[in-house]
Amino acid sequence: MSIIKTKNLTFEYIRRDEEGNVEGITTAVDAVSLRIRQGDFIAILGHNGSGKSTLAKHMNAILQPTEGTIWVDGMDTRQEEYVWEIRQRAGMVFQNPDNQIIGQVVEEDVGFGPENMGVPTQEIWQRVEESLRAVGMYQYRKHSPNKLSGGQKQRVSIAGVLAMHPKCIVLDEPTAMLDPSGRKEVIRAVRGLNQVEGVTVILITHYMEEIVHADQVFVMDQGKIAMEGTPREIFSQVERLKELRLDVPQVTLLAYELQQRGLKLPDGILTTQELVEALEHYF
Ligand code: ADP
Ligand code: MG
């Protein structure tokens, strides 16, 4: 069963002047058809303006398609009676943690989602505890979110989504504003949700190291899916990635350069460990 399925999904932003006349149309998502399996860890890559955020906003019905269809857990997002349910099944985490945290105390903030859903009080506290533990923030439950680091705030945002018991979490560049250690914290928490809690993860990022563990990668370009495959399949195509203006992980690039100079190495090396093992044959 697909948790997310799209068929010819198309979205156009229409710009109008002061009198309301159409000035221009941007096709941000262009006839995208894809399926995301329940339980997978999906990464979406693409340079700025390729349509990633617009696609993501369809996954919890923030935007409605101009043409085509998107189903979230089998529900067509254009059917208004499903919107509430869809927002609970597919939670969304954005780039800036400061815009997402509203509570004065961490545990209060995490409880807002389930409270709005009408979850009974006893169960709210249980969910808050579980969610904070899942992202490694339980010891901060009584803290003020303002005093936390960026990585910690982002983990609180993720706990807030998790407390709604979604089947799927869509994270739109959640680490873009974080320092390297904050990025690692967040990615570790997100991987845990996927592996331990079985939550489907859709991670939009431009940090290549963050997608190494993904089950499936989609690369977007001009609103279309330009590449699709496992991280290894994607990173085997260094030239294509460069055409799409994407960086390649340093270790993958190094292995590629060594291959070009005649070393016999497997395609799409993703980690230092793999490169070290492949090079051992030479010593
Ligand atoms: P990405 O997240 O990959 O950077 P976006 O989905 O934000 O891409 O943008 C895709 C295209 O849609 C870009 O050309 C962008 O300029 C345009 N766009 C995004 N948001 C808006 C908006 N609110 N109004 C008009 N155009 C927009
Ligand atoms: Mg974006």
PDB file of C-alpha atoms and ligand atoms in Angstrom:
ATOM      1  CA  MET A   1       0.000   0.000   0.000  1.00  0.00           C
ATOM      2  CA  SER A   2       1.319   3.435  -0.920  1.00  0.00           C
ATOM      3  CA  ILE A   3       1.151   6.081   1.787  1.00  0.00           C
ATOM      4  CA  ILE A   4       1.570   8.776  -0.880  1.00  0.00           C
ATOM      5  CA  LYS A   5       0.632   8.410  -4.501  1.00  0.00           C
ATOM      6  CA  THR A   6       0.492  11.103  -7.159  1.00  0.00           C
ATOM      7  CA  LYS A   7      -0.739  10.960 -10.704  1.00  0.00           C
ATOM      8  CA  ASN A   8       0.220  13.762 -13.108  1.00  0.00           C
ATOM      9  CA  LEU A   9       0.366  16.113 -10.148  1.00  0.00           C
ATOM     10  CA  THR A  10       0.746  19.651 -11.440  1.00  0.00           C
ATOM     11  CA  PHE A  11       0.789  22.933  -9.560  1.00  0.00           C
ATOM     12  CA  GLU A  12       0.950  26.417 -11.019  1.00  0.00           C
ATOM     13  CA  TYR A  13       1.626  29.616  -9.100  1.00  0.00           C
ATOM     14  CA  ILE A  14      -0.208  32.455 -10.765  1.00  0.00           C
ATOM     15  CA  ARG A  15       1.195  35.950 -10.322  1.00  0.00           C
ATOM     16  CA  ARG A  16      -1.222  38.857 -10.712  1.00  0.00           C
ATOM     17  CA  ASP A  17      -0.728  42.598 -10.847  1.00  0.00           C
ATOM     18  CA  GLU A  18      -2.678  45.067  -8.644  1.00  0.00           C
ATOM     19  CA  GLU A  19      -5.711  44.956 -10.922  1.00  0.00           C
ATOM     20  CA  GLY A  20      -5.778  41.176 -10.742  1.00  0.00           C
ATOM     21  CA  ASN A  21      -4.523  40.564 -14.277  1.00  0.00           C
ATOM     22  CA  VAL A  22      -2.367  37.490 -14.719  1.00  0.00           C
ATOM     23  CA  GLU A  23       1.272  38.555 -15.030  1.00  0.00           C
ATOM     24  CA  GLY A  24       2.838  35.144 -15.237  1.00  0.00           C
ATOM     25  CA  ILE A  25       2.500  31.495 -14.405  1.00  0.00           C
ATOM     26  CA  THR A  26       5.144  29.273 -12.844  1.00  0.00           C
ATOM     27  CA  THR A  27       4.634  25.541 -13.182  1.00  0.00           C
ATOM     28  CA  ALA A  28       6.312  24.531  -9.925  1.00  0.00           C
ATOM     29  CA  VAL A  29       5.295  20.853 -10.077  1.00  0.00           C
ATOM     30  CA  ASP A  30       4.923  19.435 -13.541  1.00  0.00           C
ATOM     31  CA  ALA A  31       2.999  16.196 -14.121  1.00  0.00           C
ATOM     32  CA  VAL A  32       4.659  14.239 -11.323  1.00  0.00           C
ATOM     33  CA  SER A  33       3.599  10.616 -10.867  1.00  0.00           C
ATOM     34  CA  LEU A  34       5.166   8.791  -7.944  1.00  0.00           C
ATOM     35  CA  ARG A  35       4.466   6.279  -5.219  1.00  0.00           C
ATOM     36  CA  ILE A  36       5.889   6.201  -1.717  1.00  0.00           C
ATOM     37  CA  ARG A  37       5.604   2.976   0.224  1.00  0.00           C
ATOM     38  CA  GLN A  38       4.493   2.937   3.838  1.00  0.00           C
ATOM     39  CA  GLY A  39       7.529   2.640   6.122  1.00  0.00           C
ATOM     40  CA  ASP A  40      10.154   3.835   3.645  1.00  0.00           C
ATOM     41  CA  PHE A  41      12.759   6.518   4.208  1.00  0.00           C
ATOM     42  CA  ILE A  42      12.544   8.757   1.150  1.00  0.00           C
ATOM     43  CA  ALA A  43      14.881  11.601   0.256  1.00  0.00           C
ATOM     44  CA  ILE A  44      14.011  14.367  -2.180  1.00  0.00           C
ATOM     45  CA  LEU A  45      16.849  16.359  -3.706  1.00  0.00           C
ATOM     46  CA  GLY A  46      16.994  19.165  -6.207  1.00  0.00           C
ATOM     47  CA  HIS A  47      18.528  22.614  -6.574  1.00  0.00           C
ATOM     48  CA  ASN A  48      16.668  25.735  -5.427  1.00  0.00           C
ATOM     49  CA  GLY A  49      13.396  26.314  -7.217  1.00  0.00           C
ATOM     50  CA  SER A  50      13.085  22.761  -8.544  1.00  0.00           C
ATOM     51  CA  GLY A  51       9.684  22.318  -6.882  1.00  0.00           C
ATOM     52  CA  LYS A  52      10.483  20.331  -3.741  1.00  0.00           C
ATOM     53  CA  SER A  53       8.595  22.511  -1.259  1.00  0.00           C
ATOM     54  CA  THR A  54       5.596  22.834  -3.543  1.00  0.00           C
ATOM     55  CA  LEU A  55       5.424  19.058  -3.871  1.00  0.00           C
ATOM     56  CA  ALA A  56       5.807  18.654  -0.089  1.00  0.00           C
ATOM     57  CA  LYS A  57       2.957  21.073   0.617  1.00  0.00           C
ATOM     58  CA  HIS A  58       0.632  18.825  -1.372  1.00  0.00           C
ATOM     59  CA  MET A  59       1.446  15.948   0.963  1.00  0.00           C
ATOM     60  CA  ASN A  60      -0.515  17.423   3.803  1.00  0.00           C
ATOM     61  CA  ALA A  61      -3.033  19.372   1.801  1.00  0.00           C
ATOM     62  CA  ILE A  62      -1.539  22.838   2.375  1.00  0.00           C
ATOM     63  CA  LEU A  63      -1.738  23.179  -1.406  1.00  0.00           C
ATOM     64  CA  GLN A  64      -4.256  21.622  -3.774  1.00  0.00           C
ATOM     65  CA  PRO A  65      -3.246  20.415  -7.248  1.00  0.00           C
ATOM     66  CA  THR A  66      -3.925  22.617 -10.268  1.00  0.00           C
ATOM     67  CA  GLU A  67      -4.169  19.387 -12.252  1.00  0.00           C
ATOM     68  CA  GLY A  68      -3.724  15.715 -11.495  1.00  0.00           C
ATOM     69  CA  THR A  69      -4.248  13.999  -8.149  1.00  0.00           C
ATOM     70  CA  ILE A  70      -2.438  13.212  -4.917  1.00  0.00           C
ATOM     71  CA  TRP A  71      -3.651  10.578  -2.489  1.00  0.00           C
ATOM     72  CA  VAL A  72      -2.423  10.497   1.089  1.00  0.00           C
ATOM     73  CA  ASP A  73      -3.069   7.121   2.651  1.00  0.00           C
ATOM     74  CA  GLY A  74      -5.670   6.577  -0.052  1.00  0.00           C
ATOM     75  CA  MET A  75      -7.414   9.938   0.480  1.00  0.00           C
ATOM     76  CA  ASP A  76      -7.654  12.453  -2.358  1.00  0.00           C
ATOM     77  CA  THR A  77      -6.479  15.782  -0.864  1.00  0.00           C
ATOM     78  CA  ARG A  78      -9.010  17.692  -2.939  1.00  0.00           C
ATOM     79  CA  GLN A  79     -11.873  16.217  -0.950  1.00  0.00           C
ATOM     80  CA  GLU A  80     -12.375  18.717   1.829  1.00  0.00           C
ATOM     81  CA  GLU A  81     -13.808  16.235   4.275  1.00  0.00           C
ATOM     82  CA  TYR A  82     -10.420  14.458   4.317  1.00  0.00           C
ATOM     83  CA  VAL A  83      -8.178  17.463   4.961  1.00  0.00           C
ATOM     84  CA  TRP A  84      -8.257  17.222   8.767  1.00  0.00           C
ATOM     85  CA  GLU A  85      -7.521  13.511   8.656  1.00  0.00           C
ATOM     86  CA  ILE A  86      -4.731  13.981   6.082  1.00  0.00           C
ATOM     87  CA  ARG A  87      -2.973  16.584   8.263  1.00  0.00           C
ATOM     88  CA  GLN A  88      -2.863  14.021  11.072  1.00  0.00           C
ATOM     89  CA  ARG A  89      -1.613  11.185   8.884  1.00  0.00           C
ATOM     90  CA  ALA A  90       1.123  13.266   7.249  1.00  0.00           C
ATOM     91  CA  GLY A  91       2.847  15.710   9.604  1.00  0.00           C
ATOM     92  CA  MET A  92       5.080  18.443   8.334  1.00  0.00           C
ATOM     93  CA  VAL A  93       8.327  19.909   9.711  1.00  0.00           C
ATOM     94  CA  PHE A  94       9.749  23.076   8.180  1.00  0.00           C
ATOM     95  CA  GLN A  95      13.130  24.733   7.940  1.00  0.00           C
ATOM     96  CA  ASN A  96      12.900  27.289  10.708  1.00  0.00           C
ATOM     97  CA  PRO A  97      12.266  25.773  14.153  1.00  0.00           C
ATOM     98  CA  ASP A  98      11.483  29.209  15.624  1.00  0.00           C
ATOM     99  CA  ASN A  99       8.317  29.465  13.529  1.00  0.00           C
ATOM    100  CA  GLN A 100       7.038  26.086  14.637  1.00  0.00           C
ATOM    101  CA  ILE A 101       7.361  26.201  18.387  1.00  0.00           C
ATOM    102  CA  ILE A 102       4.578  28.033  20.196  1.00  0.00           C
ATOM    103  CA  GLY A 103       4.609  26.626  23.736  1.00  0.00           C
ATOM    104  CA  GLN A 104       6.384  28.251  26.685  1.00  0.00           C
ATOM    105  CA  VAL A 105       7.500  24.866  27.948  1.00  0.00           C
ATOM    106  CA  VAL A 106       8.737  21.992  25.796  1.00  0.00           C
ATOM    107  CA  GLU A 107       6.178  19.424  26.965  1.00  0.00           C
ATOM    108  CA  GLU A 108       3.312  21.883  26.497  1.00  0.00           C
ATOM    109  CA  ASP A 109       4.409  22.577  22.950  1.00  0.00           C
ATOM    110  CA  VAL A 110       4.525  18.885  22.086  1.00  0.00           C
ATOM    111  CA  GLY A 111       1.053  18.417  23.588  1.00  0.00           C
ATOM    112  CA  PHE A 112      -0.663  21.046  21.400  1.00  0.00           C
ATOM    113  CA  GLY A 113      -1.166  18.762  18.404  1.00  0.00           C
ATOM    114  CA  PRO A 114      -2.886  15.900  20.220  1.00  0.00           C
ATOM    115  CA  GLU A 115      -4.833  18.407  22.326  1.00  0.00           C
ATOM    116  CA  ASN A 116      -6.261  20.015  19.190  1.00  0.00           C
ATOM    117  CA  MET A 117      -7.173  16.560  17.957  1.00  0.00           C
ATOM    118  CA  GLY A 118      -9.240  16.012  21.084  1.00  0.00           C
ATOM    119  CA  VAL A 119      -7.040  13.283  22.520  1.00  0.00           C
ATOM    120  CA  PRO A 120      -7.942  12.614  26.193  1.00  0.00           C
ATOM    121  CA  THR A 121      -5.613  14.341  28.704  1.00  0.00           C
ATOM    122  CA  GLN A 122      -4.152  11.161  30.149  1.00  0.00           C
ATOM    123  CA  GLU A 123      -3.212   9.968  26.693  1.00  0.00           C
ATOM    124  CA  ILE A 124      -1.762  13.361  25.708  1.00  0.00           C
ATOM    125  CA  TRP A 125       0.812  13.090  28.506  1.00  0.00           C
ATOM    126  CA  GLN A 126       1.662   9.577  27.455  1.00  0.00           C
ATOM    127  CA  ARG A 127       2.167  10.668  23.845  1.00  0.00           C
ATOM    128  CA  VAL A 128       4.233  13.696  24.890  1.00  0.00           C
ATOM    129  CA  GLU A 129       6.538  11.467  26.913  1.00  0.00           C
ATOM    130  CA  GLU A 130       6.919   8.872  24.150  1.00  0.00           C
ATOM    131  CA  SER A 131       7.538  11.507  21.480  1.00  0.00           C
ATOM    132  CA  LEU A 132      10.125  13.385  23.514  1.00  0.00           C
ATOM    133  CA  ARG A 133      11.916  10.137  24.307  1.00  0.00           C
ATOM    134  CA  ALA A 134      11.878   9.132  20.624  1.00  0.00           C
ATOM    135  CA  VAL A 135      13.816  12.267  19.674  1.00  0.00           C
ATOM    136  CA  GLY A 136      16.047  12.223  22.763  1.00  0.00           C
ATOM    137  CA  MET A 137      14.547  15.379  24.322  1.00  0.00           C
ATOM    138  CA  TYR A 138      12.726  13.964  27.331  1.00  0.00           C
ATOM    139  CA  GLN A 139      15.183  15.439  29.815  1.00  0.00           C
ATOM    140  CA  TYR A 140      14.331  18.903  28.459  1.00  0.00           C
ATOM    141  CA  ARG A 141      10.564  18.526  28.938  1.00  0.00           C
ATOM    142  CA  LYS A 142      10.358  21.303  31.556  1.00  0.00           C
ATOM    143  CA  HIS A 143      12.668  23.682  29.682  1.00  0.00           C
ATOM    144  CA  SER A 144      11.727  26.809  27.800  1.00  0.00           C
ATOM    145  CA  PRO A 145      12.103  26.174  24.042  1.00  0.00           C
ATOM    146  CA  ASN A 146      13.736  29.611  23.617  1.00  0.00           C
ATOM    147  CA  LYS A 147      16.835  28.470  25.454  1.00  0.00           C
ATOM    148  CA  LEU A 148      17.409  25.356  23.326  1.00  0.00           C
ATOM    149  CA  SER A 149      19.895  25.032  20.467  1.00  0.00           C
ATOM    150  CA  GLY A 150      18.625  24.924  16.887  1.00  0.00           C
ATOM    151  CA  GLY A 151      19.012  21.147  16.684  1.00  0.00           C
ATOM    152  CA  GLN A 152      17.145  20.695  19.975  1.00  0.00           C
ATOM    153  CA  LYS A 153      14.319  23.005  18.861  1.00  0.00           C
ATOM    154  CA  GLN A 154      13.978  21.098  15.641  1.00  0.00           C
ATOM    155  CA  ARG A 155      13.771  17.820  17.574  1.00  0.00           C
ATOM    156  CA  VAL A 156      10.996  19.345  19.702  1.00  0.00           C
ATOM    157  CA  SER A 157       9.147  20.285  16.485  1.00  0.00           C
ATOM    158  CA  ILE A 158       9.514  16.708  15.306  1.00  0.00           C
ATOM    159  CA  ALA A 159       8.221  15.408  18.657  1.00  0.00           C
ATOM    160  CA  GLY A 160       5.214  17.717  18.262  1.00  0.00           C
ATOM    161  CA  VAL A 161       4.379  16.083  14.941  1.00  0.00           C
ATOM    162  CA  LEU A 162       5.094  12.617  16.289  1.00  0.00           C
ATOM    163  CA  ALA A 163       2.642  13.142  19.167  1.00  0.00           C
ATOM    164  CA  MET A 164      -0.155  13.235  16.592  1.00  0.00           C
ATOM    165  CA  HIS A 165       0.766   9.643  15.688  1.00  0.00           C
ATOM    166  CA  PRO A 166       1.222  10.300  11.981  1.00  0.00           C
ATOM    167  CA  LYS A 167       1.965   7.521   9.518  1.00  0.00           C
ATOM    168  CA  CYS A 168       4.232   9.835   7.626  1.00  0.00           C
ATOM    169  CA  ILE A 169       6.465  12.833   8.376  1.00  0.00           C
ATOM    170  CA  VAL A 170       7.469  15.260   5.660  1.00  0.00           C
ATOM    171  CA  LEU A 171      10.538  17.322   6.574  1.00  0.00           C
ATOM    172  CA  ASP A 172      11.316  20.262   4.313  1.00  0.00           C
ATOM    173  CA  GLU A 173      15.032  21.054   4.750  1.00  0.00           C
ATOM    174  CA  PRO A 174      14.817  20.608   8.534  1.00  0.00           C
ATOM    175  CA  THR A 175      18.573  20.964   8.941  1.00  0.00           C
ATOM    176  CA  ALA A 176      19.196  23.922   6.627  1.00  0.00           C
ATOM    177  CA  MET A 177      19.522  26.402   9.490  1.00  0.00           C
ATOM    178  CA  LEU A 178      21.500  24.141  11.826  1.00  0.00           C
ATOM    179  CA  ASP A 179      25.184  23.725  12.546  1.00  0.00           C
ATOM    180  CA  PRO A 180      26.839  20.369  11.739  1.00  0.00           C
ATOM    181  CA  SER A 181      26.204  18.882  15.181  1.00  0.00           C
ATOM    182  CA  GLY A 182      22.564  20.047  15.134  1.00  0.00           C
ATOM    183  CA  ARG A 183      22.179  18.470  11.695  1.00  0.00           C
ATOM    184  CA  LYS A 184      23.512  15.164  12.970  1.00  0.00           C
ATOM    185  CA  GLU A 185      21.166  15.203  15.991  1.00  0.00           C
ATOM    186  CA  VAL A 186      18.140  15.809  13.816  1.00  0.00           C
ATOM    187  CA  ILE A 187      19.042  13.185  11.225  1.00  0.00           C
ATOM    188  CA  ARG A 188      19.732  10.617  13.948  1.00  0.00           C
ATOM    189  CA  ALA A 189      16.299  11.339  15.460  1.00  0.00           C
ATOM    190  CA  VAL A 190      14.611  11.099  12.061  1.00  0.00           C
ATOM    191  CA  ARG A 191      16.297   7.784  11.272  1.00  0.00           C
ATOM    192  CA  GLY A 192      15.145   6.488  14.642  1.00  0.00           C
ATOM    193  CA  LEU A 193      11.532   7.392  13.909  1.00  0.00           C
ATOM    194  CA  ASN A 194      11.731   5.488  10.682  1.00  0.00           C
ATOM    195  CA  GLN A 195      13.551   2.408  11.953  1.00  0.00           C
ATOM    196  CA  VAL A 196      12.157   2.104  15.464  1.00  0.00           C
ATOM    197  CA  GLU A 197       8.690   3.649  15.156  1.00  0.00           C
ATOM    198  CA  GLY A 198       8.114   2.616  11.526  1.00  0.00           C
ATOM    199  CA  VAL A 199       7.056   6.123  10.488  1.00  0.00           C
ATOM    200  CA  THR A 200       7.399   6.856   6.762  1.00  0.00           C
ATOM    201  CA  VAL A 201       9.930   9.670   6.365  1.00  0.00           C
ATOM    202  CA  ILE A 202      10.109  12.067   3.449  1.00  0.00           C
ATOM    203  CA  LEU A 203      13.220  14.171   3.863  1.00  0.00           C
ATOM    204  CA  ILE A 204      13.897  17.125   1.609  1.00  0.00           C
ATOM    205  CA  THR A 205      17.498  18.186   1.880  1.00  0.00           C
ATOM    206  CA  HIS A 206      20.457  19.462  -0.026  1.00  0.00           C
ATOM    207  CA  TYR A 207      22.976  17.777   2.230  1.00  0.00           C
ATOM    208  CA  MET A 208      24.072  14.660   0.412  1.00  0.00           C
ATOM    209  CA  GLU A 209      25.357  12.917   3.542  1.00  0.00           C
ATOM    210  CA  GLU A 210      21.800  12.921   4.878  1.00  0.00           C
ATOM    211  CA  ILE A 211      20.405  10.740   2.127  1.00  0.00           C
ATOM    212  CA  VAL A 212      22.909   7.898   2.293  1.00  0.00           C
ATOM    213  CA  HIS A 213      20.518   5.800   4.394  1.00  0.00           C
ATOM    214  CA  ALA A 214      17.405   6.475   2.321  1.00  0.00           C
ATOM    215  CA  ASP A 215      15.507   3.562   0.746  1.00  0.00           C
ATOM    216  CA  GLN A 216      14.627   5.638  -2.288  1.00  0.00           C
ATOM    217  CA  VAL A 217      15.758   9.000  -3.640  1.00  0.00           C
ATOM    218  CA  PHE A 218      13.916  11.340  -5.977  1.00  0.00           C
ATOM    219  CA  VAL A 219      15.806  14.147  -7.677  1.00  0.00           C
ATOM    220  CA  MET A 220      13.690  17.045  -8.892  1.00  0.00           C
ATOM    221  CA  ASP A 221      14.464  19.468 -11.682  1.00  0.00           C
ATOM    222  CA  GLN A 222      12.094  22.086 -13.116  1.00  0.00           C
ATOM    223  CA  GLY A 223       9.108  20.566 -11.360  1.00  0.00           C
ATOM    224  CA  LYS A 224       9.728  17.071 -12.686  1.00  0.00           C
ATOM    225  CA  ILE A 225      11.289  13.937 -11.233  1.00  0.00           C
ATOM    226  CA  ALA A 226      14.625  13.876 -13.042  1.00  0.00           C
ATOM    227  CA  MET A 227      16.119  10.825 -11.298  1.00  0.00           C
ATOM    228  CA  GLU A 228      14.776   8.072  -9.070  1.00  0.00           C
ATOM    229  CA  GLY A 229      16.611   5.208  -7.386  1.00  0.00           C
ATOM    230  CA  THR A 230      18.520   3.993  -4.367  1.00  0.00           C
ATOM    231  CA  PRO A 231      21.257   6.298  -3.061  1.00  0.00           C
ATOM    232  CA  ARG A 232      23.819   4.032  -4.707  1.00  0.00           C
ATOM    233  CA  GLU A 233      22.041   4.149  -8.062  1.00  0.00           C
ATOM    234  CA  ILE A 234      21.772   7.920  -7.844  1.00  0.00           C
ATOM    235  CA  PHE A 235      25.368   8.493  -6.777  1.00  0.00           C
ATOM    236  CA  SER A 236      26.673   6.215  -9.500  1.00  0.00           C
ATOM    237  CA  GLN A 237      25.650   8.937 -11.942  1.00  0.00           C
ATOM    238  CA  VAL A 238      28.083  11.672 -11.017  1.00  0.00           C
ATOM    239  CA  GLU A 239      27.935  13.469 -14.379  1.00  0.00           C
ATOM    240  CA  ARG A 240      24.137  13.556 -14.372  1.00  0.00           C
ATOM    241  CA  LEU A 241      24.106  14.973 -10.837  1.00  0.00           C
ATOM    242  CA  LYS A 242      26.496  17.694 -11.878  1.00  0.00           C
ATOM    243  CA  GLU A 243      24.176  18.545 -14.799  1.00  0.00           C
ATOM    244  CA  LEU A 244      21.359  18.883 -12.283  1.00  0.00           C
ATOM    245  CA  ARG A 245      23.565  21.266 -10.290  1.00  0.00           C
ATOM    246  CA  LEU A 246      23.837  18.965  -7.292  1.00  0.00           C
ATOM    247  CA  ASP A 247      26.795  18.239  -5.125  1.00  0.00           C
ATOM    248  CA  VAL A 248      28.039  14.722  -4.736  1.00  0.00           C
ATOM    249  CA  PRO A 249      29.310  13.496  -1.332  1.00  0.00           C
ATOM    250  CA  GLN A 250      33.059  14.051  -1.120  1.00  0.00           C
ATOM    251  CA  VAL A 251      33.849  10.377  -0.673  1.00  0.00           C
ATOM    252  CA  THR A 252      31.692   9.446  -3.703  1.00  0.00           C
ATOM    253  CA  LEU A 253      33.432  12.085  -5.767  1.00  0.00           C
ATOM    254  CA  LEU A 254      36.867  10.899  -4.667  1.00  0.00           C
ATOM    255  CA  ALA A 255      35.990   7.292  -5.585  1.00  0.00           C
ATOM    256  CA  TYR A 256      34.680   8.506  -8.936  1.00  0.00           C
ATOM    257  CA  GLU A 257      37.866  10.457  -9.653  1.00  0.00           C
ATOM    258  CA  LEU A 258      39.974   7.412  -8.743  1.00  0.00           C
ATOM    259  CA  GLN A 259      37.846   5.293 -11.100  1.00  0.00           C
ATOM    260  CA  GLN A 260      38.421   7.825 -13.867  1.00  0.00           C
ATOM    261  CA  ARG A 261      42.151   7.383 -13.317  1.00  0.00           C
ATOM    262  CA  GLY A 262      41.838   3.660 -13.814  1.00  0.00           C
ATOM    263  CA  LEU A 263      41.304   2.233 -10.325  1.00  0.00           C
ATOM    264  CA  LYS A 264      38.820  -0.618 -10.286  1.00  0.00           C
ATOM    265  CA  LEU A 265      36.272   0.475  -7.673  1.00  0.00           C
ATOM    266  CA  PRO A 266      32.539  -0.272  -7.428  1.00  0.00           C
ATOM    267  CA  ASP A 267      30.146   2.468  -8.639  1.00  0.00           C
ATOM    268  CA  GLY A 268      28.349   4.736  -6.221  1.00  0.00           C
ATOM    269  CA  ILE A 269      30.530   4.451  -3.129  1.00  0.00           C
ATOM    270  CA  LEU A 270      28.689   6.218  -0.332  1.00  0.00           C
ATOM    271  CA  THR A 271      30.776   6.019   2.809  1.00  0.00           C
ATOM    272  CA  THR A 272      34.419   6.307   3.820  1.00  0.00           C
ATOM    273  CA  GLN A 273      34.199   2.745   5.142  1.00  0.00           C
ATOM    274  CA  GLU A 274      33.185   1.441   1.702  1.00  0.00           C
ATOM    275  CA  LEU A 275      36.013   3.303   0.024  1.00  0.00           C
ATOM    276  CA  VAL A 276      38.554   2.002   2.536  1.00  0.00           C
ATOM    277  CA  GLU A 277      37.357  -1.572   1.959  1.00  0.00           C
ATOM    278  CA  ALA A 278      37.443  -1.174  -1.817  1.00  0.00           C
ATOM    279  CA  LEU A 279      40.972   0.251  -1.671  1.00  0.00           C
ATOM    280  CA  GLU A 280      42.267  -2.543   0.548  1.00  0.00           C
ATOM    281  CA  HIS A 281      42.567  -4.741  -2.572  1.00  0.00           C
ATOM    282  CA  TYR A 282      45.338  -2.439  -3.696  1.00  0.00           C
ATOM    283  CA  PHE A 283      47.558  -3.038  -0.693  1.00  0.00           C
TER     284      PHE A 283
HETATM  285  P1  ADP B   1      12.281  24.348  -3.965  1.00  0.00           P
HETATM  286  O1  ADP B   1      11.629  24.014  -2.667  1.00  0.00           O
HETATM  287  O2  ADP B   1      12.819  23.162  -4.688  1.00  0.00           O
HETATM  288  O3  ADP B   1      13.320  25.419  -3.818  1.00  0.00           O
HETATM  289  P2  ADP B   1       9.756  25.625  -4.642  1.00  0.00           P
HETATM  290  O4  ADP B   1       8.692  24.592  -4.615  1.00  0.00           O
HETATM  291  O5  ADP B   1       9.863  26.519  -3.466  1.00  0.00           O
HETATM  292  O6  ADP B   1      11.160  24.928  -4.954  1.00  0.00           O
HETATM  293  O7  ADP B   1       9.575  26.556  -5.918  1.00  0.00           O
HETATM  294  C1  ADP B   1       9.320  26.034  -7.214  1.00  0.00           C
HETATM  295  C2  ADP B   1       9.054  27.185  -8.171  1.00  0.00           C
HETATM  296  O8  ADP B   1       7.869  27.867  -7.775  1.00  0.00           O
HETATM  297  C3  ADP B   1      10.157  28.239  -8.190  1.00  0.00           C
HETATM  298  O9  ADP B   1      10.261  28.711  -9.512  1.00  0.00           O
HETATM  299  C4  ADP B   1       9.628  29.322  -7.274  1.00  0.00           C
HETATM  300  O10 ADP B   1      10.124  30.578  -7.648  1.00  0.00           O
HETATM  301  C5  ADP B   1       8.138  29.230  -7.504  1.00  0.00           C
HETATM  302  N1  ADP B   1       7.378  29.615  -6.291  1.00  0.00           N
HETATM  303  C6  ADP B   1       7.490  29.053  -5.067  1.00  0.00           C
HETATM  304  N2  ADP B   1       6.640  29.615  -4.179  1.00  0.00           N
HETATM  305  C7  ADP B   1       5.965  30.571  -4.878  1.00  0.00           C
HETATM  306  C8  ADP B   1       4.943  31.513  -4.540  1.00  0.00           C
HETATM  307  N3  ADP B   1       4.417  31.560  -3.303  1.00  0.00           N
HETATM  308  N4  ADP B   1       4.488  32.337  -5.520  1.00  0.00           N
HETATM  309  C9  ADP B   1       5.000  32.281  -6.768  1.00  0.00           C
HETATM  310  N5  ADP B   1       5.961  31.420  -7.159  1.00  0.00           N
HETATM  311  C10 ADP B   1       6.439  30.574  -6.241  1.00  0.00           C
HETATM  312 MG    MG B   2      12.080  24.580  -0.715  1.00  0.00          MG
END
